[in-house]
PDB file of C-alpha atoms in Angstrom:
ATOM      1  CA  MET D  11      41.198 108.192  82.837  1.00 85.00           C
ATOM      2  CA  PRO D  12      44.040 106.242  84.405  1.00 93.00           C
ATOM      3  CA  THR D  13      43.310 103.364  86.768  1.00 96.00           C
ATOM      4  CA  THR D  14      44.703 103.151  90.290  1.00 95.00           C
ATOM      5  CA  ALA D  15      47.338 100.716  88.971  1.00 97.00           C
ATOM      6  CA  ASP D  16      48.296 103.284  86.288  1.00 97.00           C
ATOM      7  CA  LEU D  17      48.626 106.017  88.920  1.00 97.00           C
ATOM      8  CA  GLU D  18      50.754 103.771  91.135  1.00 97.00           C
ATOM      9  CA  ARG D  19      53.046 103.007  88.168  1.00 97.00           C
ATOM     10  CA  MET D  20      53.342 106.737  87.366  1.00 97.00           C
ATOM     11  CA  LEU D  21      54.397 107.447  90.937  1.00 97.00           C
ATOM     12  CA  ARG D  22      56.971 104.660  90.932  1.00 97.00           C
ATOM     13  CA  ASP D  23      58.274 105.762  87.517  1.00 96.00           C
ATOM     14  CA  GLY D  24      58.626 109.262  88.996  1.00 95.00           C
ATOM     15  CA  ALA D  25      60.710 107.792  91.854  1.00 97.00           C
ATOM     16  CA  LEU D  26      57.973 108.592  94.384  1.00 97.00           C
ATOM     17  CA  ARG D  27      56.525 106.387  97.091  1.00 97.00           C
ATOM     18  CA  VAL D  28      52.963 105.287  96.469  1.00 98.00           C
ATOM     19  CA  THR D  29      50.684 106.814  99.110  1.00 96.00           C
ATOM     20  CA  ARG D  30      46.930 107.301  99.267  1.00 96.00           C
ATOM     21  CA  PRO D  31      47.201 111.122  99.216  1.00 96.00           C
ATOM     22  CA  ARG D  32      49.501 111.037  96.161  1.00 97.00           C
ATOM     23  CA  ILE D  33      47.151 108.706  94.299  1.00 97.00           C
ATOM     24  CA  ALA D  34      44.152 110.859  95.267  1.00 97.00           C
ATOM     25  CA  VAL D  35      45.803 114.124  94.151  1.00 98.00           C
ATOM     26  CA  LEU D  36      47.089 112.639  90.892  1.00 97.00           C
ATOM     27  CA  SER D  37      43.633 111.200  90.196  1.00 97.00           C
ATOM     28  CA  ALA D  38      41.928 114.526  91.012  1.00 98.00           C
ATOM     29  CA  VAL D  39      44.166 116.436  88.608  1.00 98.00           C
ATOM     30  CA  HIS D  40      43.580 113.850  85.853  1.00 97.00           C
ATOM     31  CA  ASP D  41      39.827 114.171  86.445  1.00 97.00           C
ATOM     32  CA  HIS D  42      39.856 118.001  86.657  1.00 97.00           C
ATOM     33  CA  PRO D  43      42.431 119.505  84.259  1.00 95.00           C
ATOM     34  CA  HIS D  44      43.430 123.103  85.031  1.00 97.00           C
ATOM     35  CA  ALA D  45      41.920 122.905  88.523  1.00 97.00           C
ATOM     36  CA  ASP D  46      43.093 125.270  91.240  1.00 97.00           C
ATOM     37  CA  THR D  47      44.337 123.999  94.587  1.00 97.00           C
ATOM     38  CA  GLU D  48      41.036 124.487  96.433  1.00 97.00           C
ATOM     39  CA  SER D  49      39.189 122.439  93.789  1.00 97.00           C
ATOM     40  CA  ILE D  50      41.813 119.699  94.043  1.00 98.00           C
ATOM     41  CA  ILE D  51      41.539 119.706  97.844  1.00 98.00           C
ATOM     42  CA  GLY D  52      37.762 119.292  97.507  1.00 97.00           C
ATOM     43  CA  ALA D  53      38.132 116.375  95.088  1.00 97.00           C
ATOM     44  CA  VAL D  54      40.749 114.694  97.299  1.00 97.00           C
ATOM     45  CA  ARG D  55      38.562 115.077 100.405  1.00 97.00           C
ATOM     46  CA  ALA D  56      35.602 113.605  98.524  1.00 96.00           C
ATOM     47  CA  ASN D  57      37.794 110.587  97.794  1.00 93.00           C
ATOM     48  CA  LEU D  58      39.810 110.191 101.015  1.00 94.00           C
ATOM     49  CA  GLY D  59      37.892 112.057 103.662  1.00 92.00           C
ATOM     50  CA  GLU D  60      39.844 114.499 105.819  1.00 91.00           C
ATOM     51  CA  VAL D  61      43.202 115.605 104.450  1.00 94.00           C
ATOM     52  CA  SER D  62      45.014 118.809 105.331  1.00 95.00           C
ATOM     53  CA  HIS D  63      45.590 121.699 102.966  1.00 96.00           C
ATOM     54  CA  GLN D  64      49.322 121.379 103.616  1.00 97.00           C
ATOM     55  CA  ALA D  65      49.325 117.686 102.661  1.00 96.00           C
ATOM     56  CA  VAL D  66      47.730 118.484  99.302  1.00 97.00           C
ATOM     57  CA  TYR D  67      50.125 121.400  98.710  1.00 97.00           C
ATOM     58  CA  ASP D  68      53.075 119.122  99.530  1.00 98.00           C
ATOM     59  CA  VAL D  69      51.819 116.403  97.175  1.00 98.00           C
ATOM     60  CA  LEU D  70      51.218 118.917  94.368  1.00 98.00           C
ATOM     61  CA  ARG D  71      54.763 120.204  94.792  1.00 98.00           C
ATOM     62  CA  ALA D  72      56.235 116.670  94.801  1.00 98.00           C
ATOM     63  CA  LEU D  73      54.244 115.601  91.734  1.00 98.00           C
ATOM     64  CA  THR D  74      55.189 118.776  89.864  1.00 97.00           C
ATOM     65  CA  THR D  75      58.865 118.409  90.768  1.00 97.00           C
ATOM     66  CA  ALA D  76      58.777 114.767  89.597  1.00 97.00           C
ATOM     67  CA  GLY D  77      57.307 115.901  86.255  1.00 96.00           C
ATOM     68  CA  LEU D  78      53.996 114.104  86.752  1.00 98.00           C
ATOM     69  CA  LEU D  79      52.019 117.351  86.880  1.00 98.00           C
ATOM     70  CA  ARG D  80      52.430 120.775  85.336  1.00 96.00           C
ATOM     71  CA  ARG D  81      51.701 123.969  87.243  1.00 96.00           C
ATOM     72  CA  ILE D  82      50.495 126.965  85.262  1.00 95.00           C
ATOM     73  CA  GLN D  83      49.531 130.401  86.515  1.00 93.00           C
ATOM     74  CA  PRO D  84      48.045 132.733  83.935  1.00 91.00           C
ATOM     75  CA  HIS D  85      48.315 136.412  84.887  1.00 90.00           C
ATOM     76  CA  GLY D  86      45.735 137.324  87.518  1.00 89.00           C
ATOM     77  CA  SER D  87      44.849 133.689  88.173  1.00 89.00           C
ATOM     78  CA  LEU D  88      45.500 131.206  90.932  1.00 93.00           C
ATOM     79  CA  ALA D  89      47.953 128.406  90.232  1.00 95.00           C
ATOM     80  CA  ARG D  90      46.362 125.617  88.205  1.00 97.00           C
ATOM     81  CA  TYR D  91      47.511 122.031  87.727  1.00 98.00           C
ATOM     82  CA  GLU D  92      47.249 119.589  84.860  1.00 97.00           C
ATOM     83  CA  SER D  93      48.421 116.085  84.089  1.00 97.00           C
ATOM     84  CA  ARG D  94      49.292 116.771  80.454  1.00 95.00           C
ATOM     85  CA  VAL D  95      53.072 117.066  80.671  1.00 93.00           C
ATOM     86  CA  GLY D  96      56.084 116.786  78.411  1.00 84.00           C
ATOM     87  CA  ASP D  97      54.580 118.012  75.164  1.00 82.00           C
ATOM     88  CA  ASN D  98      55.145 121.791  75.450  1.00 77.00           C
ATOM     89  CA  HIS D  99      51.485 122.556  74.735  1.00 86.00           C
ATOM     90  CA  HIS D 100      50.052 125.995  75.422  1.00 89.00           C
ATOM     91  CA  HIS D 101      46.830 127.415  76.868  1.00 92.00           C
ATOM     92  CA  ILE D 102      43.981 129.692  75.930  1.00 94.00           C
ATOM     93  CA  VAL D 103      42.291 131.613  78.743  1.00 95.00           C
ATOM     94  CA  CYS D 104      38.920 133.370  78.727  1.00 95.00           C
ATOM     95  CA  ARG D 105      39.295 136.968  79.917  1.00 94.00           C
ATOM     96  CA  SER D 106      35.755 136.946  81.276  1.00 93.00           C
ATOM     97  CA  CYS D 107      35.136 133.639  83.104  1.00 93.00           C
ATOM     98  CA  GLY D 108      38.707 132.337  83.381  1.00 92.00           C
ATOM     99  CA  ALA D 109      38.063 129.047  81.563  1.00 94.00           C
ATOM    100  CA  ILE D 110      41.280 127.419  80.349  1.00 95.00           C
ATOM    101  CA  ALA D 111      41.765 125.062  77.410  1.00 95.00           C
ATOM    102  CA  ASP D 112      44.811 123.314  75.982  1.00 93.00           C
ATOM    103  CA  VAL D 113      46.247 124.432  72.648  1.00 90.00           C
ATOM    104  CA  ASP D 114      48.807 122.336  70.804  1.00 86.00           C
ATOM    105  CA  CYS D 115      52.130 123.887  69.821  1.00 78.00           C
ATOM    106  CA  ALA D 116      51.817 126.813  67.455  1.00 69.00           C
ATOM    107  CA  VAL D 117      54.505 125.676  65.027  1.00 69.00           C
ATOM    108  CA  GLY D 118      56.450 122.416  64.747  1.00 61.00           C
ATOM    109  CA  ASP D 119      58.256 120.581  67.506  1.00 63.00           C
ATOM    110  CA  ALA D 120      59.048 121.785  71.016  1.00 61.00           C
ATOM    111  CA  PRO D 121      59.965 124.442  71.616  1.00 61.00           C
ATOM    112  CA  CYS D 122      57.564 125.597  68.953  1.00 67.00           C
ATOM    113  CA  LEU D 123      58.833 129.165  68.903  1.00 69.00           C
ATOM    114  CA  THR D 124      62.272 130.492  68.100  1.00 74.00           C
ATOM    115  CA  ALA D 125      63.469 133.448  70.141  1.00 79.00           C
ATOM    116  CA  SER D 126      64.662 136.432  68.110  1.00 80.00           C
ATOM    117  CA  ASP D 127      67.754 136.499  70.350  1.00 88.00           C
ATOM    118  CA  ASP D 128      68.394 133.480  72.584  1.00 87.00           C
ATOM    119  CA  HIS D 129      71.183 135.320  74.495  1.00 93.00           C
ATOM    120  CA  GLY D 130      73.173 132.081  74.444  1.00 92.00           C
ATOM    121  CA  TYR D 131      70.464 130.066  76.188  1.00 90.00           C
ATOM    122  CA  GLU D 132      69.696 126.524  75.085  1.00 88.00           C
ATOM    123  CA  ILE D 133      65.913 126.890  74.840  1.00 83.00           C
ATOM    124  CA  ASP D 134      63.881 123.743  75.505  1.00 79.00           C
ATOM    125  CA  GLU D 135      60.420 125.132  76.180  1.00 77.00           C
ATOM    126  CA  ALA D 136      58.207 128.049  75.219  1.00 77.00           C
ATOM    127  CA  GLU D 137      55.213 128.968  77.375  1.00 81.00           C
ATOM    128  CA  VAL D 138      52.500 130.742  75.447  1.00 84.00           C
ATOM    129  CA  ILE D 139      49.130 131.860  76.760  1.00 90.00           C
ATOM    130  CA  PHE D 140      46.489 132.988  74.320  1.00 91.00           C
ATOM    131  CA  TRP D 141      43.797 135.302  75.719  1.00 94.00           C
ATOM    132  CA  GLY D 142      40.281 135.945  74.468  1.00 95.00           C
ATOM    133  CA  LEU D 143      36.640 135.147  75.152  1.00 96.00           C
ATOM    134  CA  CYS D 144      35.325 131.582  75.312  1.00 94.00           C
ATOM    135  CA  PRO D 145      32.285 130.770  73.128  1.00 94.00           C
ATOM    136  CA  GLU D 146      29.844 131.180  76.046  1.00 93.00           C
ATOM    137  CA  CYS D 147      31.190 134.576  77.139  1.00 94.00           C
ATOM    138  CA  SER D 148      31.468 135.767  73.538  1.00 89.00           C
ATOM    139  CA  THR D 149      27.815 134.877  72.909  1.00 87.00           C
ATOM    140  CA  ALA D 150      26.690 136.513  76.169  1.00 82.00           C
ATOM    141  CA  ARG D 151      28.598 139.693  75.358  1.00 78.00           C
ATOM    142  CA  SER D 152      27.065 140.001  71.876  1.00 74.00           C
ATOM    143  CA  SER D 153      23.513 139.487  73.234  1.00 67.00           C
TER     144      SER D 153
END
């Protein structure tokens, strides 16, 4: 896990001012990958005390725009945030409990998939979500 000094450097490298809420949100997302906003708010409040929902939403938006966080939203799910950015990895989602795990690129370098027809686009990323049952839900279902 990154130290406070690491988080401050990330913010500066992202051309963002270093503030306590930004450090707290960035730390919470590093500590809780794929967390939804309410979970992040809870972690930030445990660290800082009272902070508004809007402040956390604003920080999440700023960190995502700066490329320090990635926002994902699998179908039927709330938005989730993670600190693993810039590597074009994918996700696997449990259809039963909603657990999410990272999956490295399917094939080669980013983007790891080649579109059958790129329609003239210069493709730089492919977002893939694999769906299935996690080991716990798979075991429970077969019992």
